[in-house]
Protein backbone atom coordinates (compact mmCIF):
# COMPACT_ATOMS: atom_id res chain seq x y z
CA UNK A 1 4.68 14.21 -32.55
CA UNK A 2 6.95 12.65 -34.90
CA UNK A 3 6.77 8.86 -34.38
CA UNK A 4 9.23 7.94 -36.69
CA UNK A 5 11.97 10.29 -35.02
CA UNK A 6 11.36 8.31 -31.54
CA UNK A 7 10.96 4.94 -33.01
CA UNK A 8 14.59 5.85 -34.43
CA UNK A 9 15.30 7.38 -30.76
CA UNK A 10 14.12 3.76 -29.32
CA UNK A 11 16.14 1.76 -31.43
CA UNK A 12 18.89 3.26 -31.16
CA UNK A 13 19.09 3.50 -27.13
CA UNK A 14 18.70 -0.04 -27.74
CA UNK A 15 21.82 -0.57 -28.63
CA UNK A 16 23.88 2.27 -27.02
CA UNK A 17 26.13 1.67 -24.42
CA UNK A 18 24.55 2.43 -21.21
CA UNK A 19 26.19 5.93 -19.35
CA UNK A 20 28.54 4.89 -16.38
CA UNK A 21 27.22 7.44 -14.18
CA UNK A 22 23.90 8.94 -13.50
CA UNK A 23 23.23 12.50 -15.20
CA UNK A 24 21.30 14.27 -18.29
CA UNK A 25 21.78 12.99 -21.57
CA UNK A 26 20.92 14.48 -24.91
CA UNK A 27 17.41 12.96 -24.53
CA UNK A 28 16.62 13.05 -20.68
CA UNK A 29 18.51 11.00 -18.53
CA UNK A 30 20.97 7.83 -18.27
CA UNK A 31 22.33 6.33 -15.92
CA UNK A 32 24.35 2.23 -15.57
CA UNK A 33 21.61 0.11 -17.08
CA UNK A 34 19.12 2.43 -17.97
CA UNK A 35 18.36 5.63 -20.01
CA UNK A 36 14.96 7.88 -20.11
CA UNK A 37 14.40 9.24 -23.24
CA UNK A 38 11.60 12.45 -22.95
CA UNK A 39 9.81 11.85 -26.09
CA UNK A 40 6.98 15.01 -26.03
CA UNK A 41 6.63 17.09 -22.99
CA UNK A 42 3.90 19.46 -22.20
CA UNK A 43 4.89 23.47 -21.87
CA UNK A 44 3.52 25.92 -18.96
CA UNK A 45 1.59 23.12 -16.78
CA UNK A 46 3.81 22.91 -13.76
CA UNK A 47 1.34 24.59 -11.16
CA UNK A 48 -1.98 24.66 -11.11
CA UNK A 49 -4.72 25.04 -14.35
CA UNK A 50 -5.58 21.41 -13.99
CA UNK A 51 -7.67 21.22 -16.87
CA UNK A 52 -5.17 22.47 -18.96
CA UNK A 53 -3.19 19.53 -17.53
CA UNK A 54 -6.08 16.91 -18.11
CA UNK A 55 -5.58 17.88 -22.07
CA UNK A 56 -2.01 17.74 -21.83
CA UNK A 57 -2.65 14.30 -20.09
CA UNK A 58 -5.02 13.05 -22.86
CA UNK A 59 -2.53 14.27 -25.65
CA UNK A 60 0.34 12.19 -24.02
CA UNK A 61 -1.83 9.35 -23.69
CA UNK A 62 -2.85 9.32 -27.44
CA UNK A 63 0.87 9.43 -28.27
CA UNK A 64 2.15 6.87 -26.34
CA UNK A 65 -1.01 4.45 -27.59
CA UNK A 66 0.06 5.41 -31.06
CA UNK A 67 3.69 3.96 -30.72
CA UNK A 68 2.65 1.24 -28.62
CA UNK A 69 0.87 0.04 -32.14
CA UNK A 70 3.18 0.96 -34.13
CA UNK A 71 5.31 -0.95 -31.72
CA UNK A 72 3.32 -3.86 -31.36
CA UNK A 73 3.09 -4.06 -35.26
CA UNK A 74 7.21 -3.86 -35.16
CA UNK A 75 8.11 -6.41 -33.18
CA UNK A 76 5.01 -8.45 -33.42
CA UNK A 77 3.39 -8.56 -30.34
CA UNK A 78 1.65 -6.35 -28.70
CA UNK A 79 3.91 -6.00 -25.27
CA UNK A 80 2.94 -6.28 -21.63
CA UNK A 81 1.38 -3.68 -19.52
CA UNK A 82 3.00 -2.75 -16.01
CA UNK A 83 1.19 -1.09 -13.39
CA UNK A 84 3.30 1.12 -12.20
CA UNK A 85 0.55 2.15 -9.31
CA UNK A 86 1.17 -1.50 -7.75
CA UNK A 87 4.69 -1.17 -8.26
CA UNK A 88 4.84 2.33 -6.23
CA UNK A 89 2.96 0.73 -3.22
CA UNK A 90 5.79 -2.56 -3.47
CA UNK A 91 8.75 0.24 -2.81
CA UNK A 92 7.44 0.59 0.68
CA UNK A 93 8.09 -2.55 1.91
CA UNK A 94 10.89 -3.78 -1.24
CA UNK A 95 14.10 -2.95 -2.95
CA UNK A 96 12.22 -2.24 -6.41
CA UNK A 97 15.27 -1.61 -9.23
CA UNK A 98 15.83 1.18 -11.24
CA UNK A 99 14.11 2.60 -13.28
CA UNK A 100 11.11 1.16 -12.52
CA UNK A 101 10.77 2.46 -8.61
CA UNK A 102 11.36 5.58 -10.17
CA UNK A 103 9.20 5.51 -13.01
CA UNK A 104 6.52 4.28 -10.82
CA UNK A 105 7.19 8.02 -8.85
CA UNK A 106 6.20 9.43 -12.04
CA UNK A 107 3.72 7.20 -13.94
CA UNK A 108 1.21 4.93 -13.54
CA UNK A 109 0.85 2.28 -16.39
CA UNK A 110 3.81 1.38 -18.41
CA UNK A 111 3.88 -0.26 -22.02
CA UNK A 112 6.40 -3.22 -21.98
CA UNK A 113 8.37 -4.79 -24.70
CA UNK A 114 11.79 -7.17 -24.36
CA UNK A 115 14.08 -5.96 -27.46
CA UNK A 116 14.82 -9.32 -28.90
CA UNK A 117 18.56 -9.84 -28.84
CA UNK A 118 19.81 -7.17 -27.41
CA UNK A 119 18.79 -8.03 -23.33
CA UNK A 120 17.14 -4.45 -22.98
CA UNK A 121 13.15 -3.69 -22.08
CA UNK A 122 11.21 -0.86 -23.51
CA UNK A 123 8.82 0.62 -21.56
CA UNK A 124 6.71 3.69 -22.79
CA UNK A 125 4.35 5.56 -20.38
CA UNK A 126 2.94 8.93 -19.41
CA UNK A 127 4.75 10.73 -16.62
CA UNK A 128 2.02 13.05 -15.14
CA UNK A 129 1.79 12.05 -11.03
CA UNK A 130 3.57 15.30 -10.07
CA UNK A 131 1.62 18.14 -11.02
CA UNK A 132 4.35 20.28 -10.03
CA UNK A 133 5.96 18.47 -13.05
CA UNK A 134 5.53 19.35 -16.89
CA UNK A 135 3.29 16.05 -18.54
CA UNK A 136 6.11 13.78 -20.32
CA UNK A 137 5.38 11.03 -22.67
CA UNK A 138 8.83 8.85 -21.61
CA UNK A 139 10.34 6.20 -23.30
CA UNK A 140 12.98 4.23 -21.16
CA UNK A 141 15.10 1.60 -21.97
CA UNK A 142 16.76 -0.54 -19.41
CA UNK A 143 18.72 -3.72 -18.78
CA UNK A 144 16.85 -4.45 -15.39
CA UNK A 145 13.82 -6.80 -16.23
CA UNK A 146 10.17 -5.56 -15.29
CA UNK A 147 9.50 -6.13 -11.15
């Protein structure tokens, strides 16, 4: 993992115009108000060897708690956590906003930060709910507070 190359990822998406339309970007996805950057994803784990996956899981999780404190040392604070597992059962019965209904699909604890100045949230989690899905440490930045 090279935490300075997606600290310089996060920063910058910070201040990038949002895409217009929803599609792939050059670092996962964007769409109006919101872009997922794929910071690390796992290789080969899409069906089945689940404790292959459980390392892959681990891994992820000891990257993304690496740039949450290097984060939290940044913009001095340590952020907010979101459960995302709460926020998947409120999509039953609410409108939950993108990205977080989707990113509650795919995760299930979110770091939070608001980027001071600029009106955007960082959130930094562990996509690994779908094990038909590679493991992807995400980082997403959004103009649509937390739920």
């Amino acid at each position: 993992m090279d935490i300075a190359r997606h600290i310089a990822l996060i920063d910058e998406l910070c201040h990038r115009p949002f895409p217009a339309g929803h599609g792939p970007s050059e670092v996962g996805a964007g769409a109006p108000g919101h872009f997922t950057a794929v910071l690390e994803t796992s290789h080969g784990l899409r069906a089945g060897r689940p404790a292959e996956r459980a390392v892959a899981v681990e891994q992820a999780e000891k990257e993304r708690d690496a740039l949450h404190e290097l984060l939290a040392v940044r913009r001095g604070e340590e952020g907010d956590v979101l459960n995302l597992q709460t926020v998947l059962l409120r999509t039953a019965g609410e409108e939950i906003p993108e990205p977080w209904a989707g990113l509650s699909v795919s995760a299930r604890v979110a770091y939070l930060w608001e980027a001071r100045g600029t009106g955007r949230w960082i959130a930094l989690a562990v996509a690994d709910r779908d094990e038909t899905e590679e493991v992807r440490l995400l980082a997403v930045v959004t103009g649509q507070a937390p739920p």
